[in-house]
Each structure stands twice: as C-alpha cells, then as structure tokens.
Amino acid sequence: MLMFSLRGVAFGALVLASTSLLAEDGSAGWLRYARLEQSAIAALSKDLPAEVETLDTSPVVLSARSEAQKGISSMLGRTLQAAEVADANGALVLGTVAEVQQRFPSWKPGAAPQAEGYILRTIKSHGHSYILVAGADPNGVLYGTFRLLEKIAEGQDLARLNDVESPAAPIRWVDQWDNSNGTIERGYSGRSIFFDNGTVRPDLARAGEYARLLASVGINGADVNNVNADLKMLSPEMIKQVARIADQFRPWGVRLALSVDVSSPKVVGGLDTFDPLDPKVIAWWQKAVDDVYAAIPDFAGFTVKADSEGRAGPAQYGRTPMDAANVLARALKPHGGVLLYRAFVYNHHADWKDPKADRARAAYNIFHSLDGKFDDNVIVQIKNGPIDFQVREPASPLFAGLPKTNVSIEVQATQEYTGQQRHLVFLIPMWKQVLDLDMRAENRSTPVKEIVEGKSFHRPLGGFVAVANVGLDTNWLHHPLAMANLYGFGRLAWNPDTSSETIARDWTRLTFGNNAKVVDTVSAMLLSSWPLYEDYTGPLGLGTLTNILGPHYGPGIESAERNGWGQWLRADHDGIGMDRTVATGTGYIGQYPPELAAVYESLKTCPDELLLFMHHVAYTYKLHDASPYNGETVVQWVYDSHYKGAAGAAKLVEQWKSLDGLVDQERYAQVLALQEYQAGHAIVWRDAVNSWFHKMSGVDDAQGRVDHFPNRIEAEAMTLDGYTPVDVTPWETASGGKAVVCKEGATCSATAELQRPAGLYDIAVQYFDLHDGVSTYKLYLGSKLIGEWKADNTLIFNALGGDTSTRYTIRDVMLHPGDTLKLVGQPDRDEPAPVDYIEIDPAQSKVAAAQR
Ligand code: GCV
C-alpha cells in the first residue's frame, strides 16, 4: 500500500508541471480538486494516512469515501486505499460518532455534534495518525469529509484537526423554478437539468453532480419544480419519473421536495372542490402523499405558493393559508415530511390611486394573525424583503411577527433583479445584512438569523432556502463568478455568522487556486460588486429600477408606477419615495417591533440606504452628513452614485485583466467578456436613471454630466444611408430617446465627420443586441476597417431598449481633425442592426498613463 501511494506522489509531481493552468469549463464548480503545489503536497502528505476505513455502509458514507479518494488523488496525486479495517499504520476513518467510539474505545469525542454535524479530529493510536470524520449521522460524515477536503485544498495543517461543527438549522434547501417542458422561470443559464418535453430527462447525470455540489456545502434538500407548479406534477407517471431524480440525490444526502398547486384535488383529482377543509379534499391529499412516499421514501416535503400572482389558493373558499398548510402538513407528517408555505401572498391588482395601499404590508397582514395556528411540521417561508428580491430591501417585518410558528428565509441566488448572471453581483453581503438585522422583537436581541434558526423563539424547525435555478450551461450559472452565490448560500445556511470575506476568499481558493493575487483580486471584486450594482440600478431603497413588466433586467423606471403590481416609486416633479410611516403613510413601518419601527419612522434615524423605501421626500432633501452620503441632496446622490457605480463596473474589468496568466484561459476569457459587457451596460443604466431623475426633478447635475455628452454622436444625427430613426420606449433607455434601424435584406450606414484634436481615442458604439438575429457591424475610419463584430450576445430579449443596449469599444484609435467615421450595419432576421450612438473619449490607456 505504501508503495502504491508513493507511486501516486511521483505521478502527481509529474502531472503538476503540465496541468497548473489547463483550460477549465467550470463544470466542477468549486469541487475542482486542483493539484496542489509540490511543497503543499509534501507538507500534507506526512499527516495523511494511506488508507480509508469506512465504518458505515450507508450510501451517503460510501459517497464520502469515494469523494475522499477522488479529492486526495486529484489534489495530492495519492491513492487512498479503501480498507475494511485499516492496517496499524493509521487511516482516515469515516463513521458516525457511535461507530468511531466503538472502533477507538479510548477516544473521547467531547462536545457532541448535533444532527448532521460532525467532528474532525486527528488522534494518535499506537504511534500512528488517524484522521477521524465522525458524523452525528451519515450526512454529518459526508459534510465532515467535504470539510476535510476543503482544508486540504487550502493547504491547512492536518496534524492537529480538532473541529466540531453543526448546522445552524435543519432546513437548508435550494428551490429550482424548473418547468416540466424544460424551461426555467427566472433561469439564466440554459434549460432544466431535470425536465424536458413534459417529463423527466432520460439522462440525469447533471442532477447527481448538482446534488454533490449541494452536499459539499451542507445543503440537504432540493425542490425541483417551479413554485408556479405544473398541475401534472402529482400524476402517478410524473411521480415515477421524479423518483429517478431522488435516486440521483440520495447518495448525497439531498432529499427531494416538490412544489404543488393547492387546486390539484379539483383540477387533477377530478373532485368538485379544492376547499382544504372538505373531507374529500383532505382524503385526496393523504392518498397523493402516500403515493409519493411509496415511490420516494425519503421525500422531503412540499412547497406551496397560493393566492399569489394568479395562483389558486384557499382564499377562494374563504379559508386561510393555515387551513391549506395544515391539511397538507398532516398528510406529510406520518412520513416525516414538511410543508413550506410561502408568505409571498399579495394582490397584484392593488389600487395605485389609494395612498394607503401597500404591497409590502401584505405578508404580515395575512400571516401574523395566524401565528401559533400552524402545525409543527409547517414552515412559513418568508422572502428576505417584503417586496421581491430587489437590489435592496429592508428585512421583512414578518420575521418578527410569527414567534409561535416555524419560519425560513427565502433568498434568490438566481439574479432575477440583480443582473441575471450577466452582471457580477455577489449577494452574500446583501443576505447577511438581512440575516444580521436585529429585529428587537419583544424588545430583546432577535437577529433574523436567530429567528430562522429557531433560536429566538425556541422553534423546533426553521432554516434557509435559496432559489438557485442552475441550468444546463456547462458552468451551471452562466457567469463563472456567479457560483460564489450558491456556494455562499450553503455556507450561510450552515453558519450564518460566517463573514462575507471568508466566503469570498474560500470560494475563490477552491475555484481558482491559492495564488495570493488571485485570491485577493477575485474576493475584492466579489465584495465590491453588490454595492456598485446598487449604485447604478436602485438608489436609496427605491428597488431595482428595472422594467418590472418585462424581463426584470435593464432599466425601465416608470414601469413600476400606475399599475396593480405595487412596486410604486410615487414619483412626481417634487419628490419621490413611498411614505410607509405610521404617522402619514401606509403604516407599514408599524409592522416592525417598536424599537426598530421608531428607527425607520423618523427621518433623522432612518438609514439613507432605505430612505425612499420608507419615506416620500423632495429631490432636494438632504441625506445624512456622515459618509458616504455627506449631506448630499437625494437627486445629486442619485447622479453621483450612478457615475460611481458605472466607474466601479469599469474597474472590475481592470481588476480581472490583472489576472491574465494567473487564471486558466477559458475562464479568464469568459469572465473578461462578461465584465466588459457589464461595464457597457452599467453606462446604459447610469444614463437612463440619471436622465429620468433629471427630467422628473428638473434639477441639474452640479457636476454638469447628466444629459450633457460632448463626446457622443447620436446615430440619428449622423448622415444616414438606409438607416431610419425610430423612437425607443421607454425613452430613457436610448440616448436622446432614439435609435436608427435598417431594413431586413439591406445594408445601411451612418457617417460622421470628426473634428477631434489629433490624438488617441477609444471609440464606443452603442447598439442593440436582440435575441432573434445576429447583425454584423463594421466601423471604418476613412477607408480603413477599424472594427467588425456581430450582435451575438446570448441575451433573451427582443426589443430596442435598456435590456438589449450593448457597447462595443475599439481602443487606442488615432484620430485627426477631418477624419470620417462610417458605421455599416447588416441586419439579420428580426434584428435591424440597430444603433443608438457613438462615443469618442480620450483613450483610457492615455488617461491611465497620465494618472500614473
Ligand atoms: C415563480 C417574482 C418572480 C416570479 C416568481 C415569483 C415568486 O414575482 O418574478 O417569476 O414566480 O416572484 O417568487 O413566486
């Protein structure tokens, strides 16, 4: 055995030299097990035994063993030999605490881990080292093994392992919003890994790989279908199919859950009602649940969305969420299942003319009075904020409003309102800011994290749910850096006290290796990304200023106003913001416990980042004196923060470029393309929001930037051949509200004579990249072709506007007065080679050199 592992080391050393920066496609996520530096291998190898002894034969512990073998072979080039009983030279020992105690009777475990927790300990026995991974149960063994591998990947000392870890809460789930036809609601990375063509995919290899990734960060449940549930989901054939997904999950300790529609007894079951209190309906649910458990014995439970956004619900029969939840929960209870009932219940036909109407109040209004009436296997699942995953929201007041009910927090890792994995937004700091908020329920310390852990109110159940929506894209979430959100969610669900910095650094190490510059740079990029995205998309608690009636991606500010969806900004020419005070507004603030309510109610104490969520103020209202607001007016803050945010997005490009050669070329190129795209799109956001505030408020930018673009040439102002000007809606999403388009089959051009002083310039062409077509653009300086590209981004939108506006930049072009610039566009299918403007700025390279 010893000989074998030595051979492994020698082989490993050979491989190291040739593999360090091999192209990687991201499919392994953070579980790459990249080969370590030779010095690290040598240091770790002296403490790592040559055998693995498995004291438990459950499938989960066998997964732990194969994972340990795989990880160690890949990182250290050593073979970890499986042995029933290890020889006397030491071993990695995997088993439950009881099994390990039996194997080493003199071993004292000390503090016992709680359910799914583990002990990692190095002990000496007869002069040899044993590394013990002792789990409270099989899942604990698996989680402990992954933790050990993480330590190895980070080159940590194995000689004195002494960790005891337990998860913060029992519910640590992901939700997928996958539809049985293979699409994913709010999915931005390809089609479903589970479903296709109305049924479960024949090949479920990705489902197993997904479960492995989830298990590696302690996630123990996955709801695989959209909360807007397909009614077919409970049909016998579908359950048989879905059981195949559960088979893929099971070896990784991940239990499968399903979303169900409460109208199923009527629509699928053929009953004349789905009134939850009707005995026929109760019996129907019991039978449906029994059938599910017959096919999937470790089934985790149901998630329910009802009476929300057009979904059927108990309200139709004058019943409450509690009535519906308890009926399903009672059917699940004998099998050990749980029922997650979403508190995302609101009327999307609200009366926008009513100054007291307020969607943010809905969840508390509906659920608070039901506190204490839910069965003990019901968990009320509360979105982090009271609206809908906006770039910033306060914590939902409902967290403090259900002290006698199990609750979980629902966050969104899929970046619906935060850039859809085309913008880098590391969401951990955003989630932490909610988790860490002390609600001051009962005038005592009750941070949200302790409420959902069940600690604050001594609840038996509770936890963390993230809408993940990974897809068939090779790298799972499209942006290679977006996986930090899924990883970080798992880390927070395990221990919400983990800092954002630790998560960012750990993820980076696992994903890109231990090079100090890479770790520092990538984690700095991650940690700056949410604040800067907020800076250019959603100031002062207004919410993401996106088109809420469209794809929730680019800017579309007024879409929030004057409709029933209740995401109102309440903007007029004098001021902006929702007055949610008790004194003069909707009274929402009164839903918080009194100490916190007092903070939000007063303009003096309300944090500026939530100002316009809580209050309606004039554009000229002055923010707090302290940094970063420095007593600026609301409108000037909006202008400044949008310039700051766009500059921050441009900086991400430079930060990433500094890693050229330190990160494999494949992922380097992918991230670079996305960061360059983001930097361009941040300018679209900046200009749209600023122009809109400028028009609305009538207040000029003190720095003279807004609506004043001396370096910009509007396409409609160029000499056009074939191109025709069109209005863009909403107006703020195109410069000057207009673009030019070319007819299908034609070739069009837009020409301008330049009078720039001789020098080096960057020339940016702002065009629209629609989904249904790949137009070609060519840019000529005089007769010289200086740029050629195709509008072939993978955006899914089809209208000219903020969702599709895209920038192509040609750097370091030498210009002279009298030069002619000609843009030639060739449409393709439904994409008319559209152009917004051309901007010619002094070359960034020159600016940077001048600044040095
Ligand atoms: C699954 C938002 C999303 C919807 C989603 C809903 C929910 O409104 O835009 O796509 O529906 O939230 O969480 O139920």
CSV table of C-alpha atoms in Angstrom, one decimal, residues 225-623:
chain,number,residue,atom,x,y,z
A,225,ASN,CA,-40.0,22.3,-9.8
A,226,ASN,CA,-41.4,25.8,-10.2
A,227,VAL,CA,-43.5,27.1,-7.3
A,228,ASN,CA,-45.8,28.1,-10.1
A,229,ALA,CA,-46.4,24.4,-10.1
A,230,ASP,CA,-47.3,22.3,-13.1
A,231,LEU,CA,-50.5,20.5,-12.1
A,232,LYS,CA,-49.3,17.3,-13.7
A,233,MET,CA,-46.6,17.1,-11.1
A,234,LEU,CA,-48.5,14.8,-8.8
A,235,SER,CA,-49.7,12.4,-11.6
A,236,PRO,CA,-48.6,8.8,-11.0
A,237,GLU,CA,-46.4,8.8,-14.1
A,238,MET,CA,-44.7,12.0,-13.1
A,239,ILE,CA,-44.0,10.8,-9.6
A,240,LYS,CA,-42.5,7.7,-11.0
A,241,GLN,CA,-40.2,9.9,-13.1
A,242,VAL,CA,-39.4,12.3,-10.4
A,243,ALA,CA,-38.3,9.3,-8.2
A,244,ARG,CA,-35.4,8.9,-10.6
A,245,ILE,CA,-34.2,12.4,-9.6
A,246,ALA,CA,-34.5,11.4,-6.0
A,247,ASP,CA,-32.3,8.4,-6.7
A,248,GLN,CA,-29.6,10.7,-8.0
A,249,PHE,CA,-29.9,12.9,-4.9
A,250,ARG,CA,-30.0,10.2,-2.3
A,251,PRO,CA,-26.3,9.2,-2.2
A,252,TRP,CA,-25.5,12.8,-1.4
A,253,GLY,CA,-28.0,13.2,1.5
A,254,VAL,CA,-30.1,15.6,-0.5
A,255,ARG,CA,-33.8,14.9,-0.1
A,256,LEU,CA,-36.1,15.8,-3.0
A,257,ALA,CA,-39.1,18.1,-2.5
A,258,LEU,CA,-41.8,19.2,-4.9
A,259,SER,CA,-43.9,22.4,-5.3
A,260,VAL,CA,-47.6,21.6,-5.5
A,261,ASP,CA,-50.7,23.6,-6.6
A,262,VAL,CA,-53.4,23.6,-4.0
A,263,SER,CA,-56.1,23.3,-6.7
A,264,SER,CA,-54.7,19.8,-7.6
A,265,PRO,CA,-57.6,17.8,-5.9
A,266,LYS,CA,-60.0,19.5,-8.2
A,267,VAL,CA,-58.0,20.0,-11.4
A,268,VAL,CA,-56.1,16.8,-11.4
A,269,GLY,CA,-58.1,14.7,-8.9
A,270,GLY,CA,-61.5,15.4,-10.6
A,271,LEU,CA,-63.2,16.5,-7.3
A,272,ASP,CA,-65.7,19.3,-7.4
A,273,THR,CA,-63.7,21.4,-5.0
A,274,PHE,CA,-60.3,22.0,-3.6
A,275,ASP,CA,-61.6,23.6,-0.4
A,276,PRO,CA,-58.9,22.5,2.1
A,277,LEU,CA,-61.4,21.7,4.8
A,278,ASP,CA,-63.6,19.5,2.6
A,279,PRO,CA,-63.2,15.8,3.8
A,280,LYS,CA,-62.9,14.6,0.2
A,281,VAL,CA,-60.0,17.1,-0.3
A,282,ILE,CA,-58.3,16.0,2.9
A,283,ALA,CA,-58.5,12.4,1.8
A,284,TRP,CA,-57.2,13.2,-1.7
A,285,TRP,CA,-54.1,14.9,-0.3
A,286,GLN,CA,-53.5,12.0,2.1
A,287,LYS,CA,-53.6,9.5,-0.8
A,288,ALA,CA,-51.5,11.7,-3.0
A,289,VAL,CA,-48.8,12.0,-0.3
A,290,ASP,CA,-48.9,8.3,0.4
A,291,ASP,CA,-48.3,7.6,-3.3
A,292,VAL,CA,-45.4,10.0,-3.3
A,293,TYR,CA,-43.8,8.2,-0.4
A,294,ALA,CA,-44.3,4.8,-1.9
A,295,ALA,CA,-42.1,6.0,-4.8
A,296,ILE,CA,-39.7,8.2,-2.8
A,297,PRO,CA,-39.4,7.0,0.8
A,298,ASP,CA,-37.1,9.9,1.8
A,299,PHE,CA,-39.3,12.6,0.2
A,300,ALA,CA,-38.7,15.9,2.0
A,301,GLY,CA,-42.0,17.6,1.6
A,302,PHE,CA,-43.9,20.2,-0.4
A,303,THR,CA,-43.6,23.9,-1.1
A,304,VAL,CA,-46.8,25.9,-1.7
A,305,LYS,CA,-47.4,29.1,-3.5
A,306,ALA,CA,-51.1,30.0,-3.3
A,307,ASP,CA,-53.3,33.1,-3.6
A,308,SER,CA,-50.4,34.9,-5.2
A,309,GLU,CA,-49.7,36.2,-8.7
A,310,GLY,CA,-52.7,34.4,-10.2
A,311,ARG,CA,-52.2,31.1,-8.4
A,312,ALA,CA,-55.2,29.4,-6.9
A,313,GLY,CA,-55.5,29.3,-3.2
A,314,PRO,CA,-57.6,28.7,-0.1
A,315,ALA,CA,-58.9,32.3,-0.2
A,316,GLN,CA,-61.3,31.2,-3.0
A,317,TYR,CA,-63.2,29.3,-0.3
A,318,GLY,CA,-62.8,31.9,2.4
A,319,ARG,CA,-60.0,29.7,4.0
A,320,THR,CA,-56.7,30.9,5.3
A,321,PRO,CA,-53.1,29.8,4.4
A,322,MET,CA,-53.1,28.0,7.8
A,323,ASP,CA,-56.1,25.9,6.7
A,324,ALA,CA,-54.4,24.8,3.5
A,325,ALA,CA,-51.0,24.4,5.1
A,326,ASN,CA,-52.2,22.2,7.9
A,327,VAL,CA,-54.1,19.8,5.6
A,328,LEU,CA,-51.0,19.1,3.5
A,329,ALA,CA,-48.8,19.0,6.6
A,330,ARG,CA,-51.0,16.4,8.3
A,331,ALA,CA,-50.7,14.2,5.2
A,332,LEU,CA,-46.9,14.6,5.2
A,333,LYS,CA,-46.4,14.2,9.0
A,334,PRO,CA,-46.6,10.4,9.3
A,335,HIS,CA,-43.9,10.1,6.7
A,336,GLY,CA,-41.6,12.7,8.3
A,337,GLY,CA,-42.3,15.3,5.6
A,338,VAL,CA,-42.5,19.1,6.0
A,339,LEU,CA,-44.7,21.7,4.4
A,340,LEU,CA,-43.1,25.0,3.3
A,341,TYR,CA,-45.9,27.6,2.8
A,342,ARG,CA,-44.7,30.7,1.1
A,343,ALA,CA,-45.6,34.0,2.7
A,344,PHE,CA,-45.3,35.7,-0.8
A,345,VAL,CA,-49.0,36.3,-0.9
A,346,TYR,CA,-50.2,39.6,-2.2
A,347,ASN,CA,-52.8,41.2,-4.5
A,348,HIS,CA,-51.2,42.1,-7.8
A,349,HIS,CA,-54.3,44.2,-8.7
A,350,ALA,CA,-53.8,46.7,-6.0
A,351,ASP,CA,-55.3,50.2,-6.3
A,352,TRP,CA,-52.3,52.5,-7.2
A,353,LYS,CA,-54.5,55.5,-6.6
A,354,ASP,CA,-55.0,54.6,-2.9
A,355,PRO,CA,-52.3,56.3,-0.9
A,356,LYS,CA,-52.7,53.7,1.9
A,357,ALA,CA,-52.4,50.7,-0.4
A,358,ASP,CA,-49.1,48.9,0.1
A,359,ARG,CA,-47.9,45.6,-1.2
A,360,ALA,CA,-45.1,45.5,1.4
A,361,ARG,CA,-47.8,45.1,4.1
A,362,ALA,CA,-49.4,42.0,2.6
A,363,ALA,CA,-47.4,39.1,4.1
A,364,TYR,CA,-47.7,40.5,7.7
A,365,ASN,CA,-51.3,41.4,7.3
A,366,ILE,CA,-52.2,37.9,6.1
A,367,PHE,CA,-49.9,35.7,8.3
A,368,HIS,CA,-49.4,37.5,11.6
A,369,SER,CA,-52.9,36.7,12.9
A,370,LEU,CA,-52.4,33.0,12.1
A,371,ASP,CA,-49.3,32.8,14.4
A,372,GLY,CA,-49.5,29.7,16.6
A,373,LYS,CA,-52.1,28.0,14.5
A,374,PHE,CA,-49.8,26.2,12.1
A,375,ASP,CA,-48.9,22.5,12.7
A,376,ASP,CA,-45.4,21.8,13.9
A,377,ASN,CA,-44.2,20.5,10.5
A,378,VAL,CA,-45.3,23.6,8.7
A,379,ILE,CA,-42.6,26.2,8.0
A,380,VAL,CA,-43.7,29.7,6.7
A,381,GLN,CA,-41.1,30.6,4.1
A,382,ILE,CA,-40.5,34.4,4.0
A,383,LYS,CA,-38.7,36.2,1.3
A,384,ASN,CA,-35.8,38.3,2.7
A,385,GLY,CA,-37.6,41.5,1.9
A,386,PRO,CA,-41.3,42.5,1.8
A,387,ILE,CA,-41.4,43.1,-2.0
A,388,ASP,CA,-39.5,40.8,-4.2
A,389,PHE,CA,-35.7,40.2,-4.3
A,390,GLN,CA,-34.9,43.8,-5.1
A,391,VAL,CA,-31.3,45.1,-5.0
A,392,ARG,CA,-32.0,46.4,-1.6
A,393,GLU,CA,-35.0,45.9,0.7
A,394,PRO,CA,-35.4,46.0,4.5
A,395,ALA,CA,-35.9,42.7,6.2
A,396,SER,CA,-39.5,41.5,6.1
A,397,PRO,CA,-41.3,42.5,9.2
A,398,LEU,CA,-42.9,39.1,9.2
A,399,PHE,CA,-39.7,37.6,10.6
A,400,ALA,CA,-40.6,39.1,13.9
A,401,GLY,CA,-44.3,38.6,13.5
A,402,LEU,CA,-44.5,34.8,13.9
A,403,PRO,CA,-43.0,33.9,17.2
A,404,LYS,CA,-45.1,30.8,17.6
A,405,THR,CA,-44.5,29.5,14.0
A,406,ASN,CA,-41.6,27.8,12.3
A,407,VAL,CA,-40.1,30.1,9.7
A,408,SER,CA,-37.5,30.0,7.0
A,409,ILE,CA,-35.9,32.8,4.9
A,410,GLU,CA,-36.1,32.6,1.1
A,411,VAL,CA,-33.3,34.3,-0.8
A,412,GLN,CA,-32.6,34.3,-4.5
A,413,ALA,CA,-29.3,33.1,-5.9
A,414,THR,CA,-30.5,33.3,-9.4
A,415,GLN,CA,-30.1,37.0,-10.2
A,416,GLU,CA,-33.5,37.9,-11.4
A,417,TYR,CA,-33.3,41.6,-10.3
A,418,THR,CA,-29.6,41.8,-10.0
A,419,GLY,CA,-28.2,41.4,-13.4
A,420,GLN,CA,-29.2,37.9,-14.4
A,421,GLN,CA,-25.7,36.4,-14.3
A,422,ARG,CA,-24.6,38.9,-16.9
A,423,HIS,CA,-23.5,41.3,-14.2
A,424,LEU,CA,-21.3,40.2,-11.3
A,425,VAL,CA,-23.2,40.6,-8.1
A,426,PHE,CA,-22.0,38.7,-5.1
A,427,LEU,CA,-25.2,38.5,-3.0
A,428,ILE,CA,-23.8,37.2,0.3
A,429,PRO,CA,-23.3,40.7,1.9
A,430,MET,CA,-26.9,41.5,0.9
A,431,TRP,CA,-28.3,38.4,2.5
A,432,LYS,CA,-26.1,38.9,5.6
A,433,GLN,CA,-27.3,42.4,6.1
A,434,VAL,CA,-30.8,41.0,6.4
A,435,LEU,CA,-29.7,38.0,8.5
A,436,ASP,CA,-27.7,40.2,10.9
A,437,LEU,CA,-30.5,42.7,11.4
A,438,ASP,CA,-31.7,42.7,14.9
A,439,MET,CA,-35.5,42.9,14.8
A,440,ARG,CA,-35.7,43.7,18.5
A,441,ALA,CA,-38.8,41.5,18.9
A,442,GLU,CA,-40.1,41.6,22.5
A,443,ASN,CA,-37.5,44.5,23.0
A,444,ARG,CA,-34.7,42.0,23.0
A,445,SER,CA,-32.0,40.8,20.7
A,446,THR,CA,-33.6,38.8,17.9
A,447,PRO,CA,-31.5,38.9,14.7
A,448,VAL,CA,-33.2,37.5,11.7
A,449,LYS,CA,-30.6,34.7,11.5
A,450,GLU,CA,-31.5,33.5,15.0
A,451,ILE,CA,-35.2,33.7,14.3
A,452,VAL,CA,-34.9,31.4,11.2
A,453,GLU,CA,-32.6,29.1,13.1
A,454,GLY,CA,-35.4,28.7,15.5
A,455,LYS,CA,-33.3,30.0,18.4
A,456,SER,CA,-35.0,33.3,19.2
A,457,PHE,CA,-38.4,31.8,19.8
A,458,HIS,CA,-37.4,28.2,20.6
A,459,ARG,CA,-38.9,26.7,17.4
A,460,PRO,CA,-38.2,23.1,16.5
A,461,LEU,CA,-37.8,23.8,12.8
A,462,GLY,CA,-36.6,26.6,10.5
A,463,GLY,CA,-34.0,27.4,8.1
A,464,PHE,CA,-32.8,28.7,4.8
A,465,VAL,CA,-34.0,28.4,1.2
A,466,ALA,CA,-32.4,29.8,-1.9
A,467,VAL,CA,-33.9,29.9,-5.4
A,468,ALA,CA,-30.9,28.6,-7.3
A,469,ASN,CA,-32.1,27.9,-10.9
A,470,VAL,CA,-28.9,26.3,-12.2
A,471,GLY,CA,-29.3,25.1,-15.8
A,472,LEU,CA,-27.7,23.0,-18.4
A,473,ASP,CA,-24.9,25.6,-19.1
A,474,THR,CA,-21.7,23.8,-18.6
A,475,ASN,CA,-20.7,26.0,-15.7
A,476,TRP,CA,-24.2,25.9,-14.1
A,477,LEU,CA,-25.0,29.6,-13.7
A,478,HIS,CA,-23.5,31.2,-16.8
A,479,HIS,CA,-21.2,33.8,-15.2
A,480,PRO,CA,-18.3,31.8,-13.8
A,481,LEU,CA,-18.2,34.0,-10.7
A,482,ALA,CA,-21.9,33.6,-10.0
A,483,MET,CA,-21.3,30.2,-8.4
A,484,ALA,CA,-20.0,32.1,-5.4
A,485,ASN,CA,-23.6,32.9,-4.6
A,486,LEU,CA,-24.6,29.2,-4.5
A,487,TYR,CA,-21.6,28.2,-2.5
A,488,GLY,CA,-22.0,31.2,-0.2
A,489,PHE,CA,-25.7,30.3,0.4
A,490,GLY,CA,-24.7,26.9,1.6
A,491,ARG,CA,-22.0,28.3,3.9
A,492,LEU,CA,-24.5,30.8,5.4
A,493,ALA,CA,-27.2,28.2,5.8
A,494,TRP,CA,-24.7,26.1,7.7
A,495,ASN,CA,-23.4,29.0,9.7
A,496,PRO,CA,-24.9,32.5,9.1
A,497,ASP,CA,-22.2,34.0,11.3
A,498,THR,CA,-19.6,33.3,8.6
A,499,SER,CA,-18.3,36.5,7.2
A,500,SER,CA,-18.7,37.6,3.5
A,501,GLU,CA,-14.9,37.9,3.3
A,502,THR,CA,-14.3,34.4,4.5
A,503,ILE,CA,-16.9,33.0,2.0
A,504,ALA,CA,-15.4,35.1,-0.9
A,505,ARG,CA,-11.9,34.0,-0.1
A,506,ASP,CA,-12.7,30.3,0.4
A,507,TRP,CA,-14.7,30.1,-2.7
A,508,THR,CA,-12.0,31.8,-4.8
A,509,ARG,CA,-9.4,29.5,-3.4
A,510,LEU,CA,-11.4,26.5,-4.3
A,511,THR,CA,-12.4,27.8,-7.7
A,512,PHE,CA,-9.2,29.4,-8.9
A,513,GLY,CA,-6.5,28.2,-6.6
A,514,ASN,CA,-4.4,29.6,-3.8
A,515,ASN,CA,-2.4,32.2,-5.7
A,516,ALA,CA,-2.5,35.2,-3.3
A,517,LYS,CA,-3.0,37.8,-6.0
A,518,VAL,CA,-5.9,35.8,-7.5
A,519,VAL,CA,-7.5,35.3,-4.1
A,520,ASP,CA,-7.1,39.0,-3.2
A,521,THR,CA,-8.3,40.3,-6.5
A,522,VAL,CA,-11.3,38.0,-7.1
A,523,SER,CA,-12.5,38.4,-3.5
A,524,ALA,CA,-12.2,42.2,-3.8
A,525,MET,CA,-14.2,42.1,-7.0
A,526,LEU,CA,-16.9,39.9,-5.3
A,527,LEU,CA,-17.1,42.1,-2.2
A,528,SER,CA,-17.4,45.3,-4.2
A,529,SER,CA,-20.0,44.0,-6.6
A,530,TRP,CA,-23.3,44.3,-4.8
A,531,PRO,CA,-22.8,47.9,-3.6
A,532,LEU,CA,-21.7,49.0,-7.0
A,533,TYR,CA,-24.6,47.3,-8.7
A,534,GLU,CA,-26.9,49.0,-6.3
A,535,ASP,CA,-25.1,52.3,-7.1
A,536,TYR,CA,-26.1,52.2,-10.8
A,537,THR,CA,-29.5,50.4,-10.5
A,538,GLY,CA,-31.5,51.2,-7.4
A,539,PRO,CA,-30.7,54.1,-5.2
A,540,LEU,CA,-31.8,54.7,-1.6
A,541,GLY,CA,-34.1,51.8,-1.3
A,542,LEU,CA,-36.2,52.5,-4.3
A,543,GLY,CA,-35.8,48.9,-5.5
A,544,THR,CA,-34.2,47.8,-8.7
A,545,LEU,CA,-35.4,50.4,-11.3
A,546,THR,CA,-35.9,47.8,-13.9
A,547,ASN,CA,-38.8,47.2,-16.3
A,548,ILE,CA,-40.9,45.2,-13.8
A,549,LEU,CA,-43.5,44.4,-16.5
A,550,GLY,CA,-40.8,43.0,-18.7
A,551,PRO,CA,-37.8,40.7,-18.1
A,552,HIS,CA,-36.6,42.5,-14.9
A,553,TYR,CA,-33.2,43.2,-16.4
A,554,GLY,CA,-32.4,46.6,-17.9
A,555,PRO,CA,-33.7,50.0,-16.8
A,556,GLY,CA,-37.4,50.7,-17.2
A,557,ILE,CA,-38.2,53.1,-14.4
A,558,GLU,CA,-41.8,54.1,-14.9
A,559,SER,CA,-43.0,50.6,-15.3
A,560,ALA,CA,-43.2,50.5,-11.5
A,561,GLU,CA,-45.9,53.2,-11.4
A,562,ARG,CA,-49.6,53.4,-12.0
A,563,ASN,CA,-50.4,49.6,-12.2
A,564,GLY,CA,-51.6,47.0,-9.7
A,565,TRP,CA,-48.2,45.4,-9.0
A,566,GLY,CA,-47.5,47.7,-6.1
A,567,GLN,CA,-43.8,48.4,-6.7
A,568,TRP,CA,-44.6,52.1,-6.8
A,569,LEU,CA,-42.0,54.8,-6.6
A,570,ARG,CA,-44.6,57.5,-6.0
A,571,ALA,CA,-42.5,60.0,-8.0
A,572,ASP,CA,-43.8,63.3,-9.2
A,573,HIS,CA,-42.0,66.6,-10.1
A,574,ASP,CA,-41.5,67.5,-6.4
A,575,GLY,CA,-40.4,64.3,-4.7
A,576,ILE,CA,-40.1,60.6,-4.7
A,577,GLY,CA,-40.5,57.5,-2.4
A,578,MET,CA,-43.2,55.5,-0.7
A,579,ASP,CA,-44.4,57.1,2.6
A,580,ARG,CA,-44.7,54.0,4.7
A,581,THR,CA,-44.7,55.8,8.0
A,582,VAL,CA,-47.4,55.3,10.6
A,583,ALA,CA,-47.9,59.0,11.0
A,584,THR,CA,-48.8,59.9,7.5
A,585,GLY,CA,-48.2,56.9,5.2
A,586,THR,CA,-49.3,53.3,4.7
A,587,GLY,CA,-48.5,52.3,8.2
A,588,TYR,CA,-46.1,49.6,7.0
A,589,ILE,CA,-43.4,50.7,9.5
A,590,GLY,CA,-45.7,49.9,12.3
A,591,GLN,CA,-45.4,46.2,11.5
A,592,TYR,CA,-41.9,46.2,12.9
A,593,PRO,CA,-41.3,45.7,16.6
A,594,PRO,CA,-41.4,49.2,18.3
A,595,GLU,CA,-37.7,49.8,18.7
A,596,LEU,CA,-37.0,49.1,15.0
A,597,ALA,CA,-40.2,50.9,13.9
A,598,ALA,CA,-39.0,54.0,15.7
A,599,VAL,CA,-35.7,53.9,13.8
A,600,TYR,CA,-37.5,53.7,10.4
A,601,GLU,CA,-40.3,56.1,11.3
A,602,SER,CA,-38.1,59.1,11.9
A,603,LEU,CA,-36.2,60.8,9.1
A,604,LYS,CA,-33.5,61.5,11.5
A,605,THR,CA,-32.7,57.9,12.2
A,606,CYS,CA,-33.9,56.1,9.1
A,607,PRO,CA,-30.8,54.7,7.2
A,608,ASP,CA,-30.3,56.6,3.9
A,609,GLU,CA,-30.0,53.3,2.0
A,610,LEU,CA,-33.7,52.7,2.8
A,611,LEU,CA,-34.9,56.3,2.8
A,612,LEU,CA,-37.1,56.1,-0.3
A,613,PHE,CA,-38.5,52.7,0.8
A,614,MET,CA,-39.8,54.2,4.0
A,615,HIS,CA,-40.4,57.9,3.2
A,616,HIS,CA,-41.5,60.3,0.5
A,617,VAL,CA,-39.1,63.3,0.3
A,618,ALA,CA,-38.3,66.1,-2.0
A,619,TYR,CA,-35.5,65.6,-4.6
A,620,THR,CA,-33.6,68.4,-2.8
A,621,TYR,CA,-33.9,66.6,0.7
A,622,LYS,CA,-30.5,66.4,2.3
A,623,LEU,CA,-29.1,63.0,3.3
